[in-house]
Coordinates of N, CA and C in Angstrom, one line a residue:
X1080 N -115.7 -81.6 85.8 CA -114.4 -80.9 86.1 C -114.4 -80.1 87.2
X1081 N -115.1 -78.8 86.6 CA -115.1 -77.6 87.7 C -115.5 -78.3 89.0
X1082 N -116.5 -79.2 89.1 CA -117.0 -79.4 90.2 C -115.8 -80.3 91.4
X1083 N -115.1 -81.0 90.0 CA -114.1 -81.8 91.1 C -112.5 -81.0 91.6
X1084 N -112.7 -79.7 90.1 CA -111.7 -79.0 91.0 C -112.2 -78.3 92.3
X1085 N -113.2 -78.1 92.5 CA -113.9 -76.9 93.5 C -113.5 -78.2 94.7
X1086 N -114.1 -79.3 94.4 CA -114.1 -80.1 95.9 C -112.7 -80.4 96.4
X1087 N -111.5 -80.4 95.3 CA -110.1 -80.5 95.8 C -109.5 -79.5 96.2
X1088 N -110.3 -77.8 95.6 CA -109.7 -77.3 96.3 C -110.2 -77.0 98.1
X1089 N -111.0 -77.2 98.1 CA -112.2 -77.4 99.4 C -111.0 -78.2 100.6
X1090 N -110.7 -79.6 99.6 CA -110.4 -81.1 100.8 C -108.7 -79.9 100.7
X1091 N -108.3 -79.5 99.6 CA -106.6 -78.9 100.5 C -107.0 -78.1 101.3
X1092 N -107.8 -76.9 101.5 CA -108.2 -76.1 102.4 C -108.2 -76.9 103.8
X1093 N -109.2 -77.7 103.4 CA -109.8 -78.3 104.8 C -108.4 -78.9 105.5
X1094 N -107.3 -79.8 104.6 CA -105.9 -80.1 105.0 C -105.2 -79.6 105.8
X1095 N -104.7 -78.2 104.9 CA -103.8 -77.3 105.7 C -104.8 -76.9 106.6
X1096 N -105.8 -76.7 106.8 CA -106.4 -76.1 108.1 C -106.3 -77.1 109.4
X1097 N -106.2 -78.4 109.1 CA -106.4 -79.1 110.3 C -104.8 -79.6 110.6
X1098 N -103.6 -79.4 109.7 CA -102.4 -79.6 109.7 C -102.3 -78.4 110.7
X1099 N -102.5 -76.9 110.6 CA -102.2 -75.8 111.6 C -102.7 -76.0 112.7
X1100 N -103.6 -76.7 112.7 CA -104.6 -76.7 114.1 C -104.1 -77.9 114.9
X1101 N -103.3 -78.6 114.2 CA -102.4 -79.8 114.7 C -101.4 -79.0 115.3
X1102 N -100.4 -78.5 114.4 CA -99.5 -78.1 114.9 C -99.6 -76.9 116.2
X1103 N -100.7 -76.1 116.6 CA -101.0 -75.4 117.3 C -101.0 -76.3 118.8
X1104 N -102.2 -76.9 118.4 CA -102.2 -77.9 119.5 C -101.0 -78.8 120.0
X1105 N -100.1 -79.0 119.2 CA -99.1 -79.8 120.0 C -98.2 -78.7 120.7
X1106 N -98.2 -77.9 120.0 CA -97.0 -76.3 120.6 C -97.7 -76.1 121.9
X1107 N -99.3 -76.2 122.2 CA -99.9 -75.5 123.5 C -99.6 -76.9 124.3
X1108 N -100.0 -78.1 123.9 CA -99.3 -79.2 124.6 C -98.2 -79.0 125.3
X1109 N -97.1 -78.5 124.3 CA -95.9 -78.5 125.3 C -95.7 -77.7 126.3
X1110 N -96.4 -76.3 125.9 CA -96.0 -75.1 126.9 C -96.9 -75.6 128.0
X1111 N -98.2 -76.4 128.2 CA -99.1 -76.4 128.9 C -98.3 -77.4 129.5
X1112 N -97.6 -78.6 128.9 CA -97.3 -79.5 130.0 C -95.7 -79.0 130.9
X1113 N -95.3 -78.2 130.6 CA -94.3 -77.4 131.2 C -94.7 -76.5 132.2
X1114 N -95.8 -75.7 132.1 CA -96.6 -74.9 133.0 C -97.0 -75.5 133.9
X1115 N -97.7 -76.7 133.7 CA -98.1 -77.7 134.9 C -97.2 -78.2 135.9
X1116 N -95.6 -78.6 134.9 CA -95.3 -79.3 135.8 C -94.5 -78.6 136.9
X1117 N -94.3 -76.9 136.4 CA -94.1 -75.9 137.3 C -95.0 -75.7 137.9
X1118 N -96.2 -75.5 138.1 CA -96.9 -74.8 138.5 C -97.2 -76.0 140.0
X1119 N -97.0 -77.3 139.6 CA -97.0 -78.4 140.7 C -95.7 -78.3 141.4
X1120 N -94.7 -78.1 140.7 CA -93.5 -78.0 141.4 C -93.4 -76.8 142.6
X1121 N -94.2 -75.6 142.4 CA -94.2 -74.5 143.0 C -95.0 -74.8 144.6
X1122 N -96.3 -75.5 143.9 CA -97.4 -76.3 144.9 C -96.8 -76.6 146.0
X1123 N -95.8 -77.8 145.4 CA -95.2 -79.1 146.5 C -94.1 -78.2 147.5
X1124 N -93.6 -77.3 146.7 CA -92.8 -76.4 147.4 C -93.5 -75.8 148.7
X1125 N -94.7 -75.2 148.2 CA -95.1 -74.3 149.2 C -95.9 -75.0 150.1
X1126 N -96.0 -76.6 150.0 CA -96.9 -77.5 150.9 C -98.4 -77.7 150.4
X1127 N -99.0 -76.9 149.8 CA -100.6 -77.3 149.0 C -100.3 -78.2 147.9
X1128 N -100.2 -79.4 148.1 CA -100.4 -80.3 147.1 C -101.5 -80.7 146.3
X1129 N -101.8 -80.8 144.8 CA -103.1 -81.1 144.5 C -103.2 -82.8 144.6
X1130 N -104.3 -83.0 144.8 CA -104.8 -84.5 144.9 C -104.4 -85.3 143.0
X1131 N -103.5 -85.9 142.9 CA -104.0 -86.3 141.6 C -104.9 -87.1 141.0
X1132 N -105.9 -87.4 141.4 CA -107.3 -87.2 140.7 C -108.1 -85.9 140.6
X1133 N -107.5 -84.8 141.1 CA -108.6 -83.5 141.1 C -108.6 -83.2 139.7
X1134 N -109.5 -82.8 139.1 CA -109.2 -82.0 138.2 C -108.5 -80.8 137.7
X1135 N -108.7 -80.1 136.3 CA -107.8 -79.1 136.7 C -108.9 -77.8 136.5
X1136 N -108.5 -76.8 137.1 CA -109.7 -75.5 136.9 C -109.2 -75.0 135.5
X1137 N -110.0 -74.6 134.7 CA -109.8 -74.2 133.8 C -110.6 -73.0 133.5
X1138 N -110.4 -71.9 133.6 CA -111.4 -70.6 133.5 C -111.4 -70.5 132.2
X1139 N -113.1 -69.9 131.5 CA -113.3 -69.6 130.2 C -113.5 -68.5 130.1
X1140 N -112.7 -67.4 129.5 CA -113.3 -66.2 129.5 C -114.1 -66.1 128.6
X1141 N -115.6 -65.7 128.8 CA -116.9 -65.8 128.2 C -117.3 -64.8 127.4
X1142 N -116.1 -65.0 126.1 CA -116.2 -64.2 124.8 C -116.6 -65.4 124.0
X1143 N -118.0 -64.8 122.8 CA -118.5 -66.0 122.1 C -117.5 -66.2 121.0
X1144 N -117.2 -67.3 120.3 CA -116.8 -67.7 119.0 C -115.1 -68.0 119.9
X1145 N -115.2 -67.5 120.7 CA -113.7 -67.9 121.4 C -114.0 -69.1 122.5
X1146 N -114.7 -68.5 123.4 CA -115.4 -69.5 124.6 C -116.8 -68.8 125.1
X1147 N -117.4 -69.8 125.7 CA -118.8 -69.0 126.2 C -119.3 -70.0 126.5
X1148 N -120.4 -70.1 127.1 CA -121.2 -70.8 127.9 C -122.7 -70.6 127.9
X1149 N -123.6 -71.9 127.3 CA -124.8 -71.7 127.3 C -125.7 -71.9 128.6
X1150 N -126.9 -71.7 128.5 CA -128.0 -71.6 129.5 C -127.8 -73.0 130.0
X1151 N -127.8 -74.1 129.1 CA -127.4 -75.8 130.0 C -126.5 -75.8 130.6
X1152 N -125.4 -75.2 130.4 CA -124.3 -75.5 130.9 C -123.0 -76.0 130.1
X1153 N -123.2 -75.5 128.8 CA -122.4 -76.7 128.0 C -121.2 -75.7 127.5
X1154 N -120.1 -75.6 127.0 CA -119.1 -74.8 126.6 C -119.1 -74.7 125.0
X1155 N -118.5 -74.2 124.7 CA -118.1 -74.2 123.2 C -117.4 -72.8 122.9
X1156 N -116.6 -73.1 121.6 CA -115.8 -72.3 121.1 C -114.6 -72.9 120.5
X1157 N -113.8 -71.8 119.6 CA -112.6 -72.2 119.6 C -111.4 -72.4 120.1
X1158 N -111.7 -71.8 121.0 CA -110.6 -71.9 122.2 C -111.1 -73.2 122.9
X1159 N -112.3 -73.5 123.2 CA -112.8 -74.6 124.2 C -112.3 -75.7 123.4
X1160 N -112.6 -75.6 121.9 CA -112.5 -76.8 121.0 C -110.9 -77.2 121.3
X1161 N -109.9 -76.0 120.9 CA -108.6 -76.7 121.3 C -108.2 -77.4 122.3
X1162 N -108.6 -76.7 123.3 CA -108.2 -77.0 125.0 C -108.8 -78.7 125.1
X1163 N -110.1 -78.9 124.4 CA -110.2 -80.1 124.4 C -109.2 -81.3 123.8
X1164 N -108.9 -80.6 122.7 CA -107.8 -81.6 121.9 C -106.5 -81.4 122.7
X1165 N -106.0 -80.6 123.2 CA -105.0 -80.6 124.2 C -105.0 -81.6 125.3
X1166 N -106.1 -81.7 125.7 CA -106.3 -82.3 126.9 C -105.9 -83.9 126.7
X1167 N -106.7 -84.2 125.7 CA -107.1 -85.1 124.9 C -105.5 -86.2 125.0
X1168 N -104.6 -84.9 124.3 CA -103.2 -85.7 124.1 C -102.9 -85.8 125.1
X1169 N -102.7 -84.9 126.3 CA -102.1 -85.0 127.5 C -102.6 -86.0 128.7
X1170 N -103.8 -86.2 128.2 CA -104.7 -87.3 129.2 C -105.3 -86.1 130.5
X1171 N -105.3 -85.3 130.6 CA -105.8 -84.2 131.5 C -107.3 -84.7 132.0
X1172 N -107.6 -84.3 133.0 CA -108.9 -84.5 133.5 C -109.1 -82.9 133.9
X1173 N -110.2 -82.5 133.8 CA -110.5 -80.5 134.2 C -111.9 -80.7 134.5
X1174 N -112.1 -79.1 134.5 CA -113.5 -78.8 134.5 C -113.3 -77.3 134.3
X1175 N -114.2 -76.8 133.5 CA -114.3 -75.3 133.0 C -115.2 -74.7 134.1
X1176 N -114.8 -73.4 134.3 CA -115.6 -72.3 134.8 C -115.2 -70.9 134.2
X1177 N -116.5 -70.5 133.9 CA -116.8 -69.3 132.9 C -116.6 -68.2 134.0
X1178 N -115.7 -67.5 133.0 CA -115.3 -66.1 133.8 C -115.7 -65.0 132.6
X1179 N -116.7 -63.9 133.6 CA -116.9 -63.2 132.4 C -116.2 -61.8 132.4
X1180 N -115.1 -61.4 133.5 CA -114.4 -60.4 133.1 C -112.7 -60.6 133.0
X1181 N -111.7 -59.9 132.2 CA -110.5 -60.4 131.9 C -109.8 -60.3 133.2
X1182 N -110.3 -59.0 134.2 CA -109.2 -59.1 135.2 C -109.1 -59.8 136.0
X1183 N -110.6 -60.6 136.4 CA -110.6 -61.9 137.1 C -110.1 -62.9 136.6
X1184 N -110.0 -63.2 135.1 CA -109.3 -64.6 134.6 C -107.9 -64.3 135.4
X1185 N -107.5 -63.1 134.7 CA -105.6 -63.0 135.0 C -105.6 -63.4 136.5
X1186 N -106.3 -62.5 137.2 CA -106.0 -62.5 138.8 C -106.0 -63.9 139.4
X1187 N -107.3 -64.2 138.9 CA -107.4 -66.2 139.2 C -106.4 -66.7 139.0
X1188 N -106.0 -66.6 137.5 CA -104.5 -67.7 137.3 C -103.5 -67.4 138.5
X1189 N -103.2 -65.5 138.9 CA -102.3 -65.6 139.5 C -102.3 -65.9 140.8
X1190 N -103.6 -65.9 141.5 CA -103.2 -66.6 142.7 C -103.5 -67.9 143.1
X1191 N -103.7 -68.5 141.9 CA -104.0 -70.3 141.8 C -105.3 -70.5 142.1
X1192 N -106.4 -69.5 141.7 CA -108.0 -70.2 141.9 C -108.5 -70.9 140.8
X1193 N -107.2 -70.3 139.5 CA -107.4 -71.5 138.3 C -106.0 -71.7 137.9
X1194 N -106.1 -73.0 137.1 CA -104.6 -73.6 137.0 C -104.5 -73.1 135.6
X1195 N -105.4 -72.9 134.7 CA -105.1 -72.5 133.2 C -106.2 -71.7 132.9
X1196 N -106.1 -71.1 132.0 CA -107.4 -69.7 131.4 C -107.4 -70.0 129.8
X1197 N -108.5 -70.3 129.3 CA -108.5 -70.0 127.7 C -109.5 -69.0 127.1
X1198 N -109.5 -68.7 125.8 CA -110.5 -67.6 125.6 C -110.1 -66.5 125.0
X1199 N -110.5 -65.3 124.5 CA -109.9 -64.7 123.6 C -108.8 -63.4 124.9
X1200 N -108.0 -64.3 125.1 CA -107.0 -63.6 126.3 C -106.1 -63.0 125.5
X1201 N -105.7 -61.4 125.7 CA -105.1 -60.9 124.6 C -103.4 -60.9 125.4
X1202 N -102.6 -60.7 124.7 CA -101.1 -60.6 125.9 C -100.7 -59.2 125.7
X1203 N -100.4 -58.7 126.9 CA -99.6 -57.4 127.2 C -98.6 -57.4 128.1
X1204 N -97.8 -56.8 128.6 CA -96.5 -56.6 129.0 C -97.2 -56.7 130.6
X1205 N -98.1 -56.1 131.2 CA -98.2 -55.9 132.2 C -99.3 -57.6 132.3
X1206 N -99.5 -57.9 131.8 CA -100.2 -59.2 131.9 C -99.2 -60.4 132.3
X1207 N -97.8 -60.2 130.8 CA -97.1 -61.3 131.2 C -96.2 -61.0 132.5
X1208 N -96.0 -60.1 133.2 CA -95.5 -60.0 134.6 C -96.2 -60.5 135.5
X1209 N -97.3 -60.7 135.5 CA -98.5 -61.9 136.7 C -98.5 -63.2 136.5
X1210 N -98.6 -63.5 134.4 CA -98.7 -64.9 134.3 C -98.0 -65.4 133.1
X1211 N -98.1 -66.3 132.8 CA -97.2 -67.0 131.4 C -98.2 -67.8 130.7
X1212 N -98.2 -67.6 128.9 CA -98.6 -67.5 128.2 C -98.0 -68.7 127.3
X1213 N -99.2 -69.5 126.3 CA -98.5 -70.4 126.0 C -98.4 -69.8 124.1
X1214 N -98.3 -70.7 123.6 CA -98.5 -70.0 122.1 C -99.5 -69.7 121.7
X1215 N -99.7 -68.7 121.2 CA -101.1 -68.2 120.3 C -101.8 -68.8 119.3
X1216 N -102.9 -69.2 119.6 CA -103.5 -69.8 118.9 C -104.4 -69.2 117.7
X1217 N -104.7 -67.7 118.2 CA -104.6 -66.8 117.0 C -104.3 -65.4 116.9
X1218 N -103.8 -64.9 115.9 CA -103.4 -63.4 115.6 C -104.4 -62.7 115.0
X1219 N -104.6 -61.2 115.6 CA -105.5 -60.5 114.5 C -105.0 -59.1 114.4
X1220 N -105.3 -58.1 114.0 CA -105.4 -57.1 113.7 C -105.9 -56.0 113.8
X1221 N -105.7 -54.7 113.6 CA -107.1 -53.8 113.9 C -107.3 -52.9 112.5
X1222 N -108.6 -53.0 112.1 CA -108.5 -52.3 110.8 C -109.5 -51.3 111.0
X1223 N -109.6 -50.1 110.0 CA -110.9 -48.9 110.4 C -111.6 -49.2 108.6
X1224 N -112.9 -49.3 108.5 CA -113.6 -48.9 107.2 C -114.3 -48.0 107.3
X1225 N -114.6 -47.3 106.2 CA -114.9 -46.2 105.8 C -115.7 -46.5 104.5
X1226 N -116.6 -45.5 103.8 CA -117.4 -45.4 103.2 C -116.5 -45.6 101.6
X1227 N -117.0 -46.1 100.3 CA -115.9 -46.0 99.0 C -116.5 -44.9 98.6
X1228 N -115.4 -43.8 97.9 CA -115.6 -42.4 97.7 C -115.5 -42.7 95.7
X1229 N -116.3 -42.6 94.8 CA -116.2 -42.8 93.5 C -116.7 -41.3 92.9
X1230 N -116.2 -41.2 91.8 CA -116.7 -40.0 91.1 C -115.5 -39.2 90.9
X1231 N -115.5 -38.1 90.1 CA -114.3 -37.3 89.5 C -113.9 -36.7 90.6
X1232 N -115.0 -35.8 91.7 CA -114.6 -35.1 92.8 C -113.5 -35.9 93.8
X1233 N -114.0 -37.0 93.8 CA -113.1 -37.9 94.8 C -111.7 -38.1 94.3
X1234 N -111.9 -38.4 92.7 CA -110.6 -38.9 92.3 C -109.7 -37.6 92.4
X1235 N -110.3 -36.2 92.1 CA -109.1 -35.4 92.4 C -109.1 -35.2 93.6
X1236 N -109.8 -35.4 94.6 CA -109.5 -35.3 95.8 C -108.4 -35.8 96.5
X1237 N -109.0 -37.3 95.9 CA -107.6 -37.9 95.8 C -106.1 -37.8 95.8
X1238 N -106.2 -37.0 94.4 CA -105.1 -36.9 93.8 C -104.5 -35.6 94.4
X1239 N -105.2 -35.2 94.9 CA -104.5 -33.5 95.9 C -104.3 -34.2 97.3
X1240 N -104.5 -35.0 98.0 CA -104.3 -36.0 98.9 C -102.8 -36.8 98.7
X1241 N -103.0 -37.1 97.8 CA -101.7 -37.7 97.2 C -100.2 -36.6 97.1
X1242 N -100.7 -35.9 96.5 CA -99.6 -34.6 96.3 C -99.4 -34.2 97.9
X1243 N -100.3 -33.7 98.2 CA -99.9 -32.9 99.6 C -98.9 -33.9 100.6
X1244 N -99.1 -35.1 100.6 CA -98.6 -36.4 101.0 C -97.2 -36.7 100.8
X1245 N -97.2 -36.6 99.1 CA -95.5 -36.8 98.6 C -94.9 -35.4 97.8
X1246 N -95.5 -34.3 98.5 CA -94.7 -33.4 97.6 C -93.7 -33.2 97.7
X1247 N -93.1 -33.6 98.8 CA -91.6 -33.2 99.0 C -90.8 -34.4 97.7
X1248 N -91.5 -35.7 97.9 CA -90.7 -36.5 97.0 C -90.8 -36.4 95.7
X1249 N -92.2 -35.5 95.2 CA -92.2 -35.3 94.0 C -91.6 -34.3 93.7
X1250 N -91.3 -33.5 94.4 CA -90.4 -32.6 93.9 C -88.6 -32.8 93.7
X1251 N -88.7 -34.0 94.5 CA -87.1 -34.2 94.8 C -86.8 -35.3 93.4
X1252 N -88.3 -36.1 93.0 CA -88.0 -36.5 91.7 C -87.8 -36.0 90.6
X1253 N -88.4 -34.8 90.4 CA -88.4 -33.6 89.5 C -87.1 -33.0 89.2
X1254 N -86.5 -32.9 90.6 CA -85.2 -32.6 90.3 C -84.6 -33.0 89.9
X1255 N -84.2 -34.5 90.2 CA -83.0 -35.6 89.8 C -83.5 -35.8 88.4
X1256 N -84.9 -35.5 87.8 CA -84.7 -35.8 86.4 C -83.9 -34.5 86.0
X1257 N -84.6 -33.1 86.0 CA -83.7 -31.9 85.5 C -82.2 -32.2 85.7
X1258 N -81.8 -32.5 86.7 CA -80.4 -32.6 87.1 C -79.6 -33.4 85.9
X1259 N -80.4 -34.8 85.5 CA -80.0 -36.3 84.9 C -79.9 -35.5 83.1
X1260 N -80.8 -34.6 83.2 CA -81.1 -34.4 81.6 C -80.0 -33.1 81.4
X1261 N -79.8 -32.0 82.3 CA -79.0 -31.6 82.2 C -77.3 -31.9 81.9
X1262 N -77.4 -32.5 82.7 CA -75.8 -33.5 82.8 C -76.0 -34.4 81.4
X1263 N -76.7 -35.2 81.0 CA -76.8 -35.6 79.3 C -76.3 -34.7 78.4
X1264 N -77.1 -33.5 78.3 CA -76.9 -32.5 77.7 C -75.6 -32.0 77.5
X1265 N -75.0 -31.7 78.6 CA -73.7 -31.3 78.7 C -72.8 -32.6 78.1
X1266 N -72.8 -33.7 78.5 CA -72.1 -34.5 77.8 C -72.0 -34.6 76.7
X1267 N -73.4 -34.9 76.0 CA -73.5 -34.9 74.4 C -73.1 -33.7 73.6
X1268 N -73.3 -32.5 74.3 CA -72.4 -31.2 73.5 C -70.8 -31.2 73.6
X1269 N -70.3 -31.7 75.1 CA -69.0 -31.6 74.7 C -68.5 -33.1 73.6
X1270 N -69.3 -34.0 73.8 CA -68.8 -35.3 72.8 C -68.8 -34.6 71.3
X1271 N -70.1 -33.9 71.0 CA -70.0 -33.2 69.7 C -68.8 -32.4 69.3
X1272 N -68.4 -31.4 70.2 CA -67.5 -30.1 70.0 C -66.1 -30.9 69.9
X1273 N -66.0 -32.0 70.9 CA -64.5 -32.9 70.6 C -64.3 -33.7 69.3
X1274 N -65.4 -33.8 68.6 CA -65.3 -34.4 67.5 C -65.6 -33.8 66.0
X1275 N -66.0 -32.1 66.1 CA -65.8 -31.3 65.3 C -65.0 -29.8 65.9
X1276 N -63.7 -29.8 66.5 CA -63.1 -29.0 66.8 C -63.3 -27.5 65.7
X1277 N -63.3 -28.0 64.8 CA -63.2 -26.6 64.0 C -64.5 -25.5 63.8
X1278 N -65.5 -26.4 64.0 CA -66.6 -25.9 64.0 C -67.4 -26.1 62.7
X1279 N -66.9 -26.1 61.4 CA -67.3 -26.5 60.4 C -68.3 -27.4 60.2
X1280 N -69.3 -27.1 59.2 CA -70.4 -27.3 58.9 C -70.6 -27.9 57.6
X1281 N -71.5 -28.6 57.3 CA -71.7 -29.4 55.9 C -72.9 -28.7 55.4
X1282 N -72.5 -28.1 54.2 CA -73.4 -27.3 53.5 C -74.1 -27.9 52.0
X1283 N -75.1 -28.0 52.2 CA -75.9 -28.9 50.8 C -76.4 -27.8 49.7
X1284 N -76.0 -27.9 48.7 CA -76.7 -27.2 47.7 C -77.7 -27.7 46.9
X1285 N -79.0 -26.8 47.1 CA -80.4 -27.4 46.3 C -80.5 -26.5 45.2
X1286 N -81.7 -26.8 44.2 CA -82.1 -26.1 43.5 C -82.5 -24.5 44.2
X1287 N -83.1 -24.5 45.1 CA -83.7 -23.6 45.8 C -82.5 -22.7 46.8
X1288 N -81.5 -23.1 46.5 CA -80.3 -22.5 47.1 C -79.7 -23.4 48.4
X1289 N -78.7 -22.8 49.3 CA -77.8 -23.7 49.8 C -78.8 -24.3 51.2
X1290 N -78.4 -25.7 51.6 CA -79.1 -26.1 52.8 C -78.5 -26.3 53.6
X1291 N -78.4 -25.9 55.2 CA -77.4 -26.7 55.8 C -78.1 -27.6 56.9

C-alpha cells in the first residue's frame, strides 16, 4: 500500500508538472506568434523580407541547465526543450546559435541578427526598452545561506536581537496591557462602590473573634 501511495503521488506530481509545462508552452507560443508576425510586418515595411523557407535564427544564451551546447554541437537545456515544443506546435523551422554574452544576445535581437533568443535571460527595464519578452518560463528568487547556530549562547543572542528589533513594539504592548488593566480595575471598583454606597461591611463572628 505504501508503494502504491508513493507511485500515485509521483504520478500526480508528474501530471501537474506536465500541465504546467503545457500551459507555459501555449502562452509562449501565442506570444511568439504575435512577435513573429510583428517582426515580419516590420521586415516587409523595411524591404528586407525573409524567404519563406529560411529557418529562424534562435540565439541560445550559453548557460547550462537552461541552454548550452556540447562539443558535438548538440543543444540541450530546459529553455531549449521548451522552445522545441513551442516550435513543434507552431510548425517552425529554426537553427540554434550559441551566444556566450548576455549583451550580445540582447543586441543581436535588437539589430535583427537573431529572430528570437532563449535561455536564462532576465527581464530588466533597460532590456524591455530594446526587445520584447514572452511569458517567463521560470521565476526564481535570491536567498542567503548562513551557518546554523545552536546552544544557549546562540539562543540568548537571538533573544537579544529580537528584543533590539522589536523593542518599541514590546514596550507599546506592555503599555497597552497596563492601561487595560488599570481601566478594568477602575471600572470594577466603581461597580463595587455603586452596589454598596454606605460602605457597610459584613462581619462574621467566630469562636476566636470577629472575622471580616
